[in-house]
Amino acid sequence: MSLLVSSLTGGSVTGATLLTGCSASFILISSRAFILLLAMAGLGHSFVAASAGPKSLDGGDLLFVEPRLPLMDPFDAAVVATGMATISWLRSHGVRVDSNITVTHVGIVHRQGDRLVVVEALSNGVVATALDDFFAREDSRARFYVGRVRAISETFRHGAARIAVSQIGKPYASHFEQPPASFYCSSLVDYAYGQSTQRPHVFAPADFRLLFVPEPFWKAYYAAMHSALPVNTSGSNPTLLLHSAAVSFSAVSVTTGSVSTRALGDA
């Protein structure tokens, strides 16, 4: 899959900038004529000034999904609430978080020859999803973000993608249990990068523990599986990875055939 990268200034497309003063760029994915408008919106000014965020997709990049409100699915609503609690936790522990963006899903990009797929943990287990299918299955109001892990080599990023691929076929971790027997979406990414870099805490501080907000929902969720709510359990969630100090991310607007300025203007 070939990628054509072109630049836009923040003022050249009315309403197209996500953050005031940020530049933007778009990527044309030729296989399906998708146009992705990326507003440079990473963690901290160093990402914007140095253009460190991904302007094209590559193996090891992360794709995040932000559903549009109001949320009809109670599970997604609980994941968003947990994401907000995660942002509060990060800020209280000295991690700079410049926005309140919460996401409900993350996958890792893998290059297969001339095409890109997204390796992800879904309810039916770990699968590889064609890039266009990844975007197309979401509600048209959903927003997407592409992230790249900072300060590590391409070798480690590609290695993480290959490790994720090697987990395809394993079941979904419905109890949010630790890898590698099963995975939930962010644990797959966390595990893949941990194995590739041989670092135990790539994305989160060592003392992060799973948050369950709102607690009544999660107690009922676990009770339906005849289990108790976990206590003091390490793990991750998509919002934790998005706002990790290890990740630079950009907002993505996906349309067919034309740039959608409204999607970013409504941010």
mmCIF file of N, CA and C in Angstrom, residues 148-243:
data_model
loop_
_atom_site.group_PDB
_atom_site.id
_atom_site.type_symbol
_atom_site.label_atom_id
_atom_site.label_comp_id
_atom_site.label_asym_id
_atom_site.label_seq_id
_atom_site.Cartn_x
_atom_site.Cartn_y
_atom_site.Cartn_z
ATOM 1 N N ARG A 148 2.823 7.024 17.483
ATOM 2 C CA ARG A 148 4.113 6.377 17.273
ATOM 3 C C ARG A 148 4.899 6.428 18.571
ATOM 4 N N VAL A 149 5.493 5.306 18.927
ATOM 5 C CA VAL A 149 6.268 5.235 20.160
ATOM 6 C C VAL A 149 7.567 6.012 19.971
ATOM 7 N N ARG A 150 7.829 6.915 20.897
ATOM 8 C CA ARG A 150 8.981 7.798 20.813
ATOM 9 C C ARG A 150 10.282 7.066 21.155
ATOM 10 N N ALA A 151 11.368 7.639 20.677
ATOM 11 C CA ALA A 151 12.716 7.356 21.159
ATOM 12 C C ALA A 151 13.103 5.876 21.094
ATOM 13 N N ILE A 152 12.504 5.132 20.167
ATOM 14 C CA ILE A 152 12.977 3.776 19.916
ATOM 15 C C ILE A 152 13.143 3.608 18.402
ATOM 16 N N SER A 153 13.929 2.669 18.000
ATOM 17 C CA SER A 153 14.257 2.513 16.587
ATOM 18 C C SER A 153 13.124 1.838 15.819
ATOM 19 N N GLU A 154 13.189 1.998 14.509
ATOM 20 C CA GLU A 154 12.250 1.324 13.614
ATOM 21 C C GLU A 154 12.310 -0.190 13.809
ATOM 22 N N THR A 155 13.487 -0.689 14.110
ATOM 23 C CA THR A 155 13.651 -2.127 14.328
ATOM 24 C C THR A 155 12.762 -2.611 15.464
ATOM 25 N N PHE A 156 12.715 -1.868 16.575
ATOM 26 C CA PHE A 156 11.881 -2.250 17.703
ATOM 27 C C PHE A 156 10.397 -2.105 17.369
ATOM 28 N N ARG A 157 10.035 -1.049 16.624
ATOM 29 C CA ARG A 157 8.629 -0.855 16.262
ATOM 30 C C ARG A 157 8.151 -1.993 15.370
ATOM 31 N N HIS A 158 8.940 -2.318 14.351
ATOM 32 C CA HIS A 158 8.566 -3.420 13.457
ATOM 33 C C HIS A 158 8.565 -4.745 14.215
ATOM 34 N N GLY A 159 9.488 -4.891 15.145
ATOM 35 C CA GLY A 159 9.522 -6.098 15.960
ATOM 36 C C GLY A 159 8.264 -6.248 16.793
ATOM 37 N N ALA A 160 7.782 -5.131 17.358
ATOM 38 C CA ALA A 160 6.545 -5.176 18.139
ATOM 39 C C ALA A 160 5.374 -5.620 17.274
ATOM 40 N N ALA A 161 5.320 -5.116 16.032
ATOM 41 C CA ALA A 161 4.239 -5.515 15.131
ATOM 42 C C ALA A 161 4.305 -7.011 14.838
ATOM 43 N N ARG A 162 5.503 -7.527 14.616
ATOM 44 C CA ARG A 162 5.637 -8.958 14.336
ATOM 45 C C ARG A 162 5.242 -9.808 15.555
ATOM 46 N N ILE A 163 5.586 -9.335 16.735
ATOM 47 C CA ILE A 163 5.193 -10.062 17.948
ATOM 48 C C ILE A 163 3.676 -10.069 18.088
ATOM 49 N N ALA A 164 3.024 -8.949 17.779
ATOM 50 C CA ALA A 164 1.563 -8.908 17.811
ATOM 51 C C ALA A 164 0.977 -9.913 16.820
ATOM 52 N N VAL A 165 1.567 -9.992 15.630
ATOM 53 C CA VAL A 165 1.091 -10.945 14.619
ATOM 54 C C VAL A 165 1.193 -12.373 15.141
ATOM 55 N N SER A 166 2.248 -12.658 15.885
ATOM 56 C CA SER A 166 2.440 -14.023 16.392
ATOM 57 C C SER A 166 1.393 -14.418 17.435
ATOM 58 N N GLN A 167 0.611 -13.447 17.903
ATOM 59 C CA GLN A 167 -0.445 -13.747 18.879
ATOM 60 C C GLN A 167 -1.811 -13.981 18.219
ATOM 61 N N ILE A 168 -1.879 -13.822 16.899
ATOM 62 C CA ILE A 168 -3.154 -13.997 16.197
ATOM 63 C C ILE A 168 -3.723 -15.390 16.484
ATOM 64 N N GLY A 169 -5.011 -15.426 16.788
ATOM 65 C CA GLY A 169 -5.688 -16.675 17.120
ATOM 66 C C GLY A 169 -5.889 -16.877 18.606
ATOM 67 N N LYS A 170 -5.158 -16.115 19.425
ATOM 68 C CA LYS A 170 -5.345 -16.244 20.872
ATOM 69 C C LYS A 170 -6.656 -15.568 21.288
ATOM 70 N N PRO A 171 -7.272 -16.005 22.391
ATOM 71 C CA PRO A 171 -8.589 -15.488 22.773
ATOM 72 C C PRO A 171 -8.538 -14.098 23.396
ATOM 73 N N TYR A 172 -9.703 -13.483 23.465
ATOM 74 C CA TYR A 172 -9.851 -12.182 24.119
ATOM 75 C C TYR A 172 -9.805 -12.354 25.628
ATOM 76 N N ALA A 173 -9.144 -11.439 26.308
ATOM 77 C CA ALA A 173 -9.019 -11.486 27.770
ATOM 78 C C ALA A 173 -10.208 -10.760 28.397
ATOM 79 N N SER A 174 -11.334 -11.433 28.474
ATOM 80 C CA SER A 174 -12.561 -10.787 28.959
ATOM 81 C C SER A 174 -12.484 -10.407 30.429
ATOM 82 N N HIS A 175 -11.579 -11.047 31.187
ATOM 83 C CA HIS A 175 -11.380 -10.685 32.592
ATOM 84 C C HIS A 175 -10.237 -9.671 32.740
ATOM 85 N N PHE A 176 -9.698 -9.208 31.614
ATOM 86 C CA PHE A 176 -8.546 -8.294 31.610
ATOM 87 C C PHE A 176 -7.359 -8.914 32.331
ATOM 88 N N GLU A 177 -7.209 -10.210 32.101
ATOM 89 C CA GLU A 177 -6.095 -10.921 32.696
ATOM 90 C C GLU A 177 -4.796 -10.621 31.946
ATOM 91 N N GLN A 178 -3.687 -10.957 32.590
ATOM 92 C CA GLN A 178 -2.369 -10.662 32.041
ATOM 93 C C GLN A 178 -2.061 -11.563 30.832
ATOM 94 N N PRO A 179 -1.310 -11.031 29.851
ATOM 95 C CA PRO A 179 -0.823 -11.861 28.741
ATOM 96 C C PRO A 179 0.168 -12.904 29.273
ATOM 97 N N PRO A 180 0.517 -13.905 28.418
ATOM 98 C CA PRO A 180 0.259 -13.957 26.972
ATOM 99 C C PRO A 180 -0.778 -14.984 26.545
ATOM 100 N N ALA A 181 -1.503 -15.606 27.490
ATOM 101 C CA ALA A 181 -2.479 -16.620 27.074
ATOM 102 C C ALA A 181 -3.661 -15.991 26.360
ATOM 103 N N SER A 182 -4.000 -14.766 26.712
ATOM 104 C CA SER A 182 -5.119 -14.050 26.106
ATOM 105 C C SER A 182 -4.828 -12.557 26.187
ATOM 106 N N PHE A 183 -5.584 -11.780 25.404
ATOM 107 C CA PHE A 183 -5.289 -10.348 25.299
ATOM 108 C C PHE A 183 -6.574 -9.532 25.212
ATOM 109 N N TYR A 184 -6.546 -8.336 25.804
ATOM 110 C CA TYR A 184 -7.491 -7.279 25.447
ATOM 111 C C TYR A 184 -6.714 -6.263 24.617
ATOM 112 N N CYS A 185 -7.395 -5.254 24.065
ATOM 113 C CA CYS A 185 -6.766 -4.474 22.991
ATOM 114 C C CYS A 185 -5.461 -3.818 23.413
ATOM 115 N N SER A 186 -5.464 -3.112 24.533
ATOM 116 C CA SER A 186 -4.240 -2.408 24.919
ATOM 117 C C SER A 186 -3.183 -3.345 25.475
ATOM 118 N N SER A 187 -3.597 -4.476 26.062
ATOM 119 C CA SER A 187 -2.585 -5.410 26.574
ATOM 120 C C SER A 187 -1.804 -6.050 25.439
ATOM 121 N N LEU A 188 -2.432 -6.225 24.266
ATOM 122 C CA LEU A 188 -1.722 -6.761 23.109
ATOM 123 C C LEU A 188 -0.602 -5.816 22.694
ATOM 124 N N VAL A 189 -0.910 -4.518 22.623
ATOM 125 C CA VAL A 189 0.091 -3.520 22.239
ATOM 126 C C VAL A 189 1.183 -3.432 23.301
ATOM 127 N N ASP A 190 0.777 -3.378 24.564
ATOM 128 C CA ASP A 190 1.723 -3.268 25.666
ATOM 129 C C ASP A 190 2.670 -4.473 25.685
ATOM 130 N N TYR A 191 2.107 -5.657 25.526
ATOM 131 C CA TYR A 191 2.906 -6.883 25.521
ATOM 132 C C TYR A 191 3.877 -6.899 24.340
ATOM 133 N N ALA A 192 3.386 -6.547 23.157
ATOM 134 C CA ALA A 192 4.223 -6.587 21.960
ATOM 135 C C ALA A 192 5.428 -5.672 22.099
ATOM 136 N N TYR A 193 5.208 -4.461 22.599
ATOM 137 C CA TYR A 193 6.321 -3.531 22.766
ATOM 138 C C TYR A 193 7.239 -3.942 23.908
ATOM 139 N N GLY A 194 6.674 -4.501 24.968
ATOM 140 C CA GLY A 194 7.505 -4.978 26.060
ATOM 141 C C GLY A 194 8.431 -6.088 25.619
ATOM 142 N N GLN A 195 7.909 -7.025 24.813
ATOM 143 C CA GLN A 195 8.722 -8.119 24.318
ATOM 144 C C GLN A 195 9.769 -7.640 23.318
ATOM 145 N N SER A 196 9.388 -6.701 22.461
ATOM 146 C CA SER A 196 10.307 -6.222 21.443
ATOM 147 C C SER A 196 11.475 -5.449 22.045
ATOM 148 N N THR A 197 11.179 -4.607 23.018
ATOM 149 C CA THR A 197 12.209 -3.753 23.609
ATOM 150 C C THR A 197 12.863 -4.372 24.839
ATOM 151 N N GLN A 198 12.235 -5.436 25.372
ATOM 152 C CA GLN A 198 12.690 -6.047 26.619
ATOM 153 C C GLN A 198 12.685 -5.043 27.758
ATOM 154 N N ARG A 199 11.681 -4.151 27.702
ATOM 155 C CA ARG A 199 11.465 -3.188 28.783
ATOM 156 C C ARG A 199 10.123 -3.487 29.418
ATOM 157 N N PRO A 200 10.047 -3.565 30.751
ATOM 158 C CA PRO A 200 8.803 -3.982 31.398
ATOM 159 C C PRO A 200 7.710 -2.924 31.404
ATOM 160 N N HIS A 201 8.064 -1.640 31.284
ATOM 161 C CA HIS A 201 7.056 -0.584 31.399
ATOM 162 C C HIS A 201 7.291 0.440 30.283
ATOM 163 N N VAL A 202 6.858 0.098 29.081
ATOM 164 C CA VAL A 202 7.066 0.989 27.941
ATOM 165 C C VAL A 202 6.115 2.183 28.003
ATOM 166 N N PHE A 203 4.859 1.957 28.380
ATOM 167 C CA PHE A 203 3.841 2.991 28.275
ATOM 168 C C PHE A 203 3.425 3.610 29.605
ATOM 169 N N ALA A 204 3.442 2.847 30.669
ATOM 170 C CA ALA A 204 2.852 3.312 31.925
ATOM 171 C C ALA A 204 3.871 3.288 33.052
ATOM 172 N N PRO A 205 3.707 4.169 34.029
ATOM 173 C CA PRO A 205 4.533 4.067 35.237
ATOM 174 C C PRO A 205 4.333 2.710 35.897
ATOM 175 N N ALA A 206 5.357 2.249 36.581
ATOM 176 C CA ALA A 206 5.318 0.914 37.168
ATOM 177 C C ALA A 206 4.196 0.738 38.167
ATOM 178 N N ASP A 207 3.749 1.842 38.790
ATOM 179 C CA ASP A 207 2.740 1.712 39.845
ATOM 180 C C ASP A 207 1.309 1.862 39.341
ATOM 181 N N PHE A 208 1.112 1.900 37.999
ATOM 182 C CA PHE A 208 -0.262 1.996 37.503
ATOM 183 C C PHE A 208 -0.994 0.670 37.713
ATOM 184 N N ARG A 209 -2.220 0.769 38.212
ATOM 185 C CA ARG A 209 -3.076 -0.393 38.397
ATOM 186 C C ARG A 209 -4.389 -0.158 37.664
ATOM 187 N N LEU A 210 -5.020 -1.239 37.239
ATOM 188 C CA LEU A 210 -6.269 -1.119 36.491
ATOM 189 C C LEU A 210 -7.294 -0.316 37.287
ATOM 190 N N LEU A 211 -7.941 0.604 36.576
ATOM 191 C CA LEU A 211 -9.011 1.419 37.159
ATOM 192 C C LEU A 211 -10.346 0.909 36.627
ATOM 193 N N PHE A 212 -11.354 0.886 37.477
ATOM 194 C CA PHE A 212 -12.680 0.411 37.079
ATOM 195 C C PHE A 212 -13.716 1.463 37.464
ATOM 196 N N VAL A 213 -14.051 2.319 36.466
ATOM 197 C CA VAL A 213 -14.987 3.418 36.672
ATOM 198 C C VAL A 213 -16.028 3.367 35.563
ATOM 199 N N PRO A 214 -17.327 3.457 35.916
ATOM 200 C CA PRO A 214 -17.903 3.490 37.266
ATOM 201 C C PRO A 214 -17.892 2.094 37.898
ATOM 202 N N GLU A 215 -17.616 2.035 39.157
ATOM 203 C CA GLU A 215 -17.450 0.745 39.823
ATOM 204 C C GLU A 215 -18.685 -0.144 39.757
ATOM 205 N N PRO A 216 -19.918 0.397 39.897
ATOM 206 C CA PRO A 216 -21.097 -0.480 39.808
ATOM 207 C C PRO A 216 -21.181 -1.230 38.480
ATOM 208 N N PHE A 217 -20.832 -0.557 37.364
ATOM 209 C CA PHE A 217 -20.872 -1.252 36.078
ATOM 210 C C PHE A 217 -19.887 -2.406 36.070
ATOM 211 N N TRP A 218 -18.649 -2.157 36.496
ATOM 212 C CA TRP A 218 -17.620 -3.189 36.424
ATOM 213 C C TRP A 218 -17.880 -4.325 37.401
ATOM 214 N N LYS A 219 -18.475 -4.030 38.544
ATOM 215 C CA LYS A 219 -18.844 -5.109 39.462
ATOM 216 C C LYS A 219 -19.887 -6.017 38.818
ATOM 217 N N ALA A 220 -20.855 -5.399 38.133
ATOM 218 C CA ALA A 220 -21.880 -6.188 37.446
ATOM 219 C C ALA A 220 -21.270 -6.957 36.273
ATOM 220 N N TYR A 221 -20.319 -6.343 35.573
ATOM 221 C CA TYR A 221 -19.635 -6.992 34.448
ATOM 222 C C TYR A 221 -18.945 -8.267 34.919
ATOM 223 N N TYR A 222 -18.205 -8.173 36.016
ATOM 224 C CA TYR A 222 -17.498 -9.346 36.524
ATOM 225 C C TYR A 222 -18.453 -10.346 37.164
ATOM 226 N N ALA A 223 -19.494 -9.857 37.827
ATOM 227 C CA ALA A 223 -20.463 -10.765 38.447
ATOM 228 C C ALA A 223 -21.130 -11.645 37.394
ATOM 229 N N ALA A 224 -21.365 -11.084 36.192
ATOM 230 C CA ALA A 224 -21.968 -11.867 35.112
ATOM 231 C C ALA A 224 -21.058 -13.005 34.668
ATOM 232 N N MET A 225 -19.761 -12.887 34.971
ATOM 233 C CA MET A 225 -18.801 -13.944 34.650
ATOM 234 C C MET A 225 -18.436 -14.748 35.902
ATOM 235 N N HIS A 226 -19.238 -14.547 36.954
ATOM 236 C CA HIS A 226 -19.045 -15.258 38.221
ATOM 237 C C HIS A 226 -17.664 -14.978 38.814
ATOM 238 N N SER A 227 -17.263 -13.728 38.731
ATOM 239 C CA SER A 227 -15.964 -13.310 39.246
ATOM 240 C C SER A 227 -16.113 -12.037 40.055
ATOM 241 N N ALA A 228 -15.130 -11.780 40.892
ATOM 242 C CA ALA A 228 -15.101 -10.550 41.675
ATOM 243 C C ALA A 228 -14.276 -9.495 40.948
ATOM 244 N N LEU A 229 -14.555 -8.243 41.225
ATOM 245 C CA LEU A 229 -13.801 -7.141 40.631
ATOM 246 C C LEU A 229 -12.337 -7.237 41.073
ATOM 247 N N PRO A 230 -11.397 -7.236 40.122
ATOM 248 C CA PRO A 230 -9.976 -7.328 40.501
ATOM 249 C C PRO A 230 -9.537 -6.129 41.341
ATOM 250 N N VAL A 231 -8.592 -6.376 42.223
ATOM 251 C CA VAL A 231 -8.054 -5.330 43.086
ATOM 252 C C VAL A 231 -6.539 -5.322 42.948
ATOM 253 N N ASN A 232 -5.988 -4.109 42.790
ATOM 254 C CA ASN A 232 -4.537 -3.939 42.743
ATOM 255 C C ASN A 232 -3.898 -4.797 41.647
ATOM 256 N N THR A 233 -4.495 -4.737 40.456
ATOM 257 C CA THR A 233 -4.029 -5.538 39.320
ATOM 258 C C THR A 233 -3.377 -4.640 38.283
ATOM 259 N N SER A 234 -2.187 -4.994 37.848
ATOM 260 C CA SER A 234 -1.514 -4.201 36.811
ATOM 261 C C SER A 234 -2.157 -4.460 35.458
ATOM 262 N N GLY A 235 -2.019 -3.504 34.568
ATOM 263 C CA GLY A 235 -2.614 -3.630 33.247
ATOM 264 C C GLY A 235 -2.563 -2.303 32.516
ATOM 265 N N SER A 236 -3.453 -2.131 31.560
ATOM 266 C CA SER A 236 -3.448 -0.923 30.739
ATOM 267 C C SER A 236 -4.852 -0.670 30.214
ATOM 268 N N ASN A 237 -5.013 0.441 29.510
ATOM 269 C CA ASN A 237 -6.235 0.711 28.759
ATOM 270 C C ASN A 237 -5.873 1.612 27.591
ATOM 271 N N PRO A 238 -6.741 1.756 26.582
ATOM 272 C CA PRO A 238 -6.361 2.522 25.388
ATOM 273 C C PRO A 238 -5.998 3.974 25.676
ATOM 274 N N THR A 239 -6.726 4.624 26.583
ATOM 275 C CA THR A 239 -6.439 6.022 26.897
ATOM 276 C C THR A 239 -5.080 6.162 27.565
ATOM 277 N N LEU A 240 -4.704 5.212 28.388
ATOM 278 C CA LEU A 240 -3.386 5.222 29.011
ATOM 279 C C LEU A 240 -2.288 5.228 27.956
ATOM 280 N N LEU A 241 -2.451 4.402 26.924
ATOM 281 C CA LEU A 241 -1.445 4.351 25.860
ATOM 282 C C LEU A 241 -1.443 5.639 25.045
ATOM 283 N N LEU A 242 -2.614 6.170 24.734
ATOM 284 C CA LEU A 242 -2.704 7.392 23.932
ATOM 285 C C LEU A 242 -1.944 8.532 24.590
ATOM 286 N N HIS A 243 -2.123 8.694 25.899
ATOM 287 C CA HIS A 243 -1.538 9.825 26.614
ATOM 288 C C HIS A 243 -0.211 9.486 27.286
#
